[in-house]
Amino acid sequence: MSKKNDPFCNKKSIKAQIYYETKYMNVLYNLYPVVKGHTLIVPKRHVGDLNGLSEKEAVDLIKTIRYVTPKLLRAYKADCSYNLVAQVGPYSGRSIEHLHLHIIPRNKYDMYSD
Ligand SMILES: [Zn+2]
């Protein structure tokens, strides 16, 4: 996938999904949520993995996760549970080469529960 076809490098294509942003990160609703509240944190600059982030971007990413996650869990009654996932590299199952972290609120009654 070239940067040209990369939705995370095209602010127009993700504009409607963005519900929070910082200087370096966009926070998006996932178009294909596995559960309600499935969120993506995406660096505004194109990087392929965590090591591609500058020091300031890396700090901002962690701060953004820490800011957004508790609100998300409250909003989706997620019982203090979530998955934080990044698929990095060609064999990870990623669909977009632009680094993005998934925050997936979890609760007792979601699709993965027994
Ligand atoms: Zn990109």
mmCIF file of N, CA, C and O in Angstrom, residues 40-77:
data_model
loop_
_atom_site.group_PDB
_atom_site.id
_atom_site.type_symbol
_atom_site.label_atom_id
_atom_site.label_comp_id
_atom_site.label_asym_id
_atom_site.label_seq_id
_atom_site.Cartn_x
_atom_site.Cartn_y
_atom_site.Cartn_z
ATOM 1 N N LEU A 40 -9.277 3.561 17.429
ATOM 2 C CA LEU A 40 -7.916 3.526 16.883
ATOM 3 C C LEU A 40 -7.183 4.802 17.281
ATOM 4 O O LEU A 40 -7.753 5.892 17.177
ATOM 5 N N ILE A 41 -5.945 4.661 17.723
ATOM 6 C CA ILE A 41 -5.086 5.827 17.937
ATOM 7 C C ILE A 41 -4.030 5.804 16.840
ATOM 8 O O ILE A 41 -3.307 4.815 16.680
ATOM 9 N N VAL A 42 -3.989 6.875 16.077
ATOM 10 C CA VAL A 42 -3.179 6.914 14.861
ATOM 11 C C VAL A 42 -2.266 8.137 14.866
ATOM 12 O O VAL A 42 -2.763 9.267 14.974
ATOM 13 N N PRO A 43 -0.957 7.937 14.757
ATOM 14 C CA PRO A 43 -0.069 9.100 14.634
ATOM 15 C C PRO A 43 -0.426 9.914 13.388
ATOM 16 O O PRO A 43 -0.767 9.333 12.359
ATOM 17 N N LYS A 44 -0.369 11.236 13.496
ATOM 18 C CA LYS A 44 -0.701 12.079 12.334
ATOM 19 C C LYS A 44 0.368 11.941 11.242
ATOM 20 O O LYS A 44 0.061 12.023 10.064
ATOM 21 N N ARG A 45 1.606 11.709 11.665
ATOM 22 C CA ARG A 45 2.695 11.544 10.698
ATOM 23 C C ARG A 45 2.789 10.069 10.325
ATOM 24 O O ARG A 45 2.590 9.194 11.167
ATOM 25 N N HIS A 46 3.091 9.786 9.075
ATOM 26 C CA HIS A 46 3.188 8.395 8.643
ATOM 27 C C HIS A 46 4.418 7.722 9.238
ATOM 28 O O HIS A 46 5.555 8.116 8.982
ATOM 29 N N VAL A 47 4.180 6.700 10.063
ATOM 30 C CA VAL A 47 5.258 5.842 10.558
ATOM 31 C C VAL A 47 4.736 4.414 10.514
ATOM 32 O O VAL A 47 3.529 4.165 10.621
ATOM 33 N N GLY A 48 5.647 3.458 10.346
ATOM 34 C CA GLY A 48 5.240 2.060 10.217
ATOM 35 C C GLY A 48 5.236 1.309 11.531
ATOM 36 O O GLY A 48 4.550 0.297 11.674
ATOM 37 N N ASP A 49 6.022 1.780 12.489
ATOM 38 C CA ASP A 49 6.063 1.081 13.776
ATOM 39 C C ASP A 49 6.443 2.042 14.894
ATOM 40 O O ASP A 49 6.731 3.217 14.654
ATOM 41 N N LEU A 50 6.436 1.522 16.119
ATOM 42 C CA LEU A 50 6.678 2.384 17.283
ATOM 43 C C LEU A 50 8.036 3.074 17.226
ATOM 44 O O LEU A 50 8.190 4.207 17.668
ATOM 45 N N ASN A 51 9.039 2.380 16.682
ATOM 46 C CA ASN A 51 10.375 2.970 16.630
ATOM 47 C C ASN A 51 10.474 4.111 15.622
ATOM 48 O O ASN A 51 11.449 4.855 15.624
ATOM 49 N N GLY A 52 9.473 4.253 14.774
ATOM 50 C CA GLY A 52 9.446 5.364 13.829
ATOM 51 C C GLY A 52 8.966 6.662 14.463
ATOM 52 O O GLY A 52 9.085 7.728 13.871
ATOM 53 N N LEU A 53 8.406 6.563 15.658
ATOM 54 C CA LEU A 53 7.912 7.763 16.346
ATOM 55 C C LEU A 53 9.068 8.554 16.939
ATOM 56 O O LEU A 53 10.036 7.974 17.439
ATOM 57 N N SER A 54 8.947 9.870 16.915
ATOM 58 C CA SER A 54 9.909 10.706 17.635
ATOM 59 C C SER A 54 9.638 10.533 19.134
ATOM 60 O O SER A 54 8.602 9.983 19.530
ATOM 61 N N GLU A 55 10.551 11.037 19.945
ATOM 62 C CA GLU A 55 10.380 10.977 21.395
ATOM 63 C C GLU A 55 9.069 11.678 21.808
ATOM 64 O O GLU A 55 8.299 11.151 22.602
ATOM 65 N N LYS A 56 8.827 12.864 21.249
ATOM 66 C CA LYS A 56 7.621 13.624 21.593
ATOM 67 C C LYS A 56 6.356 12.887 21.159
ATOM 68 O O LYS A 56 5.352 12.880 21.864
ATOM 69 N N GLU A 57 6.388 12.264 19.987
ATOM 70 C CA GLU A 57 5.228 11.516 19.507
ATOM 71 C C GLU A 57 4.971 10.291 20.384
ATOM 72 O O GLU A 57 3.821 9.970 20.688
ATOM 73 N N ALA A 58 6.043 9.622 20.796
ATOM 74 C CA ALA A 58 5.893 8.420 21.627
ATOM 75 C C ALA A 58 5.267 8.780 22.975
ATOM 76 O O ALA A 58 4.371 8.086 23.462
ATOM 77 N N VAL A 59 5.716 9.882 23.559
ATOM 78 C CA VAL A 59 5.151 10.336 24.838
ATOM 79 C C VAL A 59 3.685 10.713 24.638
ATOM 80 O O VAL A 59 2.812 10.359 25.438
ATOM 81 N N ASP A 60 3.392 11.405 23.551
ATOM 82 C CA ASP A 60 2.021 11.819 23.267
ATOM 83 C C ASP A 60 1.119 10.608 23.047
ATOM 84 O O ASP A 60 -0.043 10.599 23.480
ATOM 85 N N LEU A 61 1.643 9.575 22.406
ATOM 86 C CA LEU A 61 0.858 8.354 22.186
ATOM 87 C C LEU A 61 0.440 7.737 23.526
ATOM 88 O O LEU A 61 -0.737 7.424 23.732
ATOM 89 N N ILE A 62 1.399 7.596 24.429
ATOM 90 C CA ILE A 62 1.088 7.012 25.744
ATOM 91 C C ILE A 62 0.108 7.908 26.513
ATOM 92 O O ILE A 62 -0.871 7.431 27.100
ATOM 93 N N LYS A 63 0.342 9.215 26.476
ATOM 94 C CA LYS A 63 -0.577 10.132 27.166
ATOM 95 C C LYS A 63 -1.981 10.023 26.581
ATOM 96 O O LYS A 63 -2.969 10.078 27.315
ATOM 97 N N THR A 64 -2.072 9.891 25.262
ATOM 98 C CA THR A 64 -3.377 9.797 24.610
ATOM 99 C C THR A 64 -4.085 8.509 25.016
ATOM 100 O O THR A 64 -5.282 8.520 25.313
ATOM 101 N N ILE A 65 -3.355 7.404 25.063
ATOM 102 C CA ILE A 65 -3.944 6.133 25.513
ATOM 103 C C ILE A 65 -4.471 6.294 26.942
ATOM 104 O O ILE A 65 -5.597 5.906 27.255
ATOM 105 N N ARG A 66 -3.654 6.921 27.785
ATOM 106 C CA ARG A 66 -4.052 7.078 29.194
ATOM 107 C C ARG A 66 -5.210 8.044 29.374
ATOM 108 O O ARG A 66 -5.958 7.944 30.331
ATOM 109 N N TYR A 67 -5.362 8.988 28.472
ATOM 110 C CA TYR A 67 -6.459 9.942 28.547
ATOM 111 C C TYR A 67 -7.764 9.332 28.025
ATOM 112 O O TYR A 67 -8.817 9.450 28.648
ATOM 113 N N VAL A 68 -7.676 8.672 26.877
ATOM 114 C CA VAL A 68 -8.874 8.186 26.179
ATOM 115 C C VAL A 68 -9.457 6.921 26.820
ATOM 116 O O VAL A 68 -10.675 6.797 26.958
ATOM 117 N N THR A 69 -8.596 6.001 27.213
ATOM 118 C CA THR A 69 -9.070 4.683 27.641
ATOM 119 C C THR A 69 -10.071 4.721 28.805
ATOM 120 O O THR A 69 -11.136 4.114 28.701
ATOM 121 N N PRO A 70 -9.790 5.430 29.903
ATOM 122 C CA PRO A 70 -10.766 5.418 31.003
ATOM 123 C C PRO A 70 -12.127 5.969 30.592
ATOM 124 O O PRO A 70 -13.168 5.475 31.030
ATOM 125 N N LYS A 71 -12.113 6.985 29.721
ATOM 126 C CA LYS A 71 -13.383 7.564 29.251
ATOM 127 C C LYS A 71 -14.149 6.563 28.398
ATOM 128 O O LYS A 71 -15.372 6.423 28.500
ATOM 129 N N LEU A 72 -13.405 5.861 27.574
ATOM 130 C CA LEU A 72 -14.002 4.852 26.708
ATOM 131 C C LEU A 72 -14.621 3.719 27.533
ATOM 132 O O LEU A 72 -15.735 3.257 27.270
ATOM 133 N N LEU A 73 -13.888 3.304 28.549
ATOM 134 C CA LEU A 73 -14.379 2.202 29.386
ATOM 135 C C LEU A 73 -15.633 2.619 30.147
ATOM 136 O O LEU A 73 -16.572 1.833 30.282
ATOM 137 N N ARG A 74 -15.653 3.872 30.609
ATOM 138 C CA ARG A 74 -16.853 4.362 31.287
ATOM 139 C C ARG A 74 -18.028 4.417 30.314
ATOM 140 O O ARG A 74 -19.122 3.956 30.609
ATOM 141 N N ALA A 75 -17.774 4.964 29.129
ATOM 142 C CA ALA A 75 -18.845 5.149 28.149
ATOM 143 C C ALA A 75 -19.444 3.813 27.707
ATOM 144 O O ALA A 75 -20.642 3.727 27.443
ATOM 145 N N TYR A 76 -18.605 2.792 27.626
ATOM 146 C CA TYR A 76 -19.082 1.497 27.121
ATOM 147 C C TYR A 76 -19.196 0.446 28.226
ATOM 148 O O TYR A 76 -19.258 -0.735 27.939
ATOM 149 N N LYS A 77 -19.214 0.918 29.478
ATOM 150 C CA LYS A 77 -19.402 0.037 30.627
ATOM 151 C C LYS A 77 -18.544 -1.221 30.507
ATOM 152 O O LYS A 77 -19.038 -2.351 30.542
#
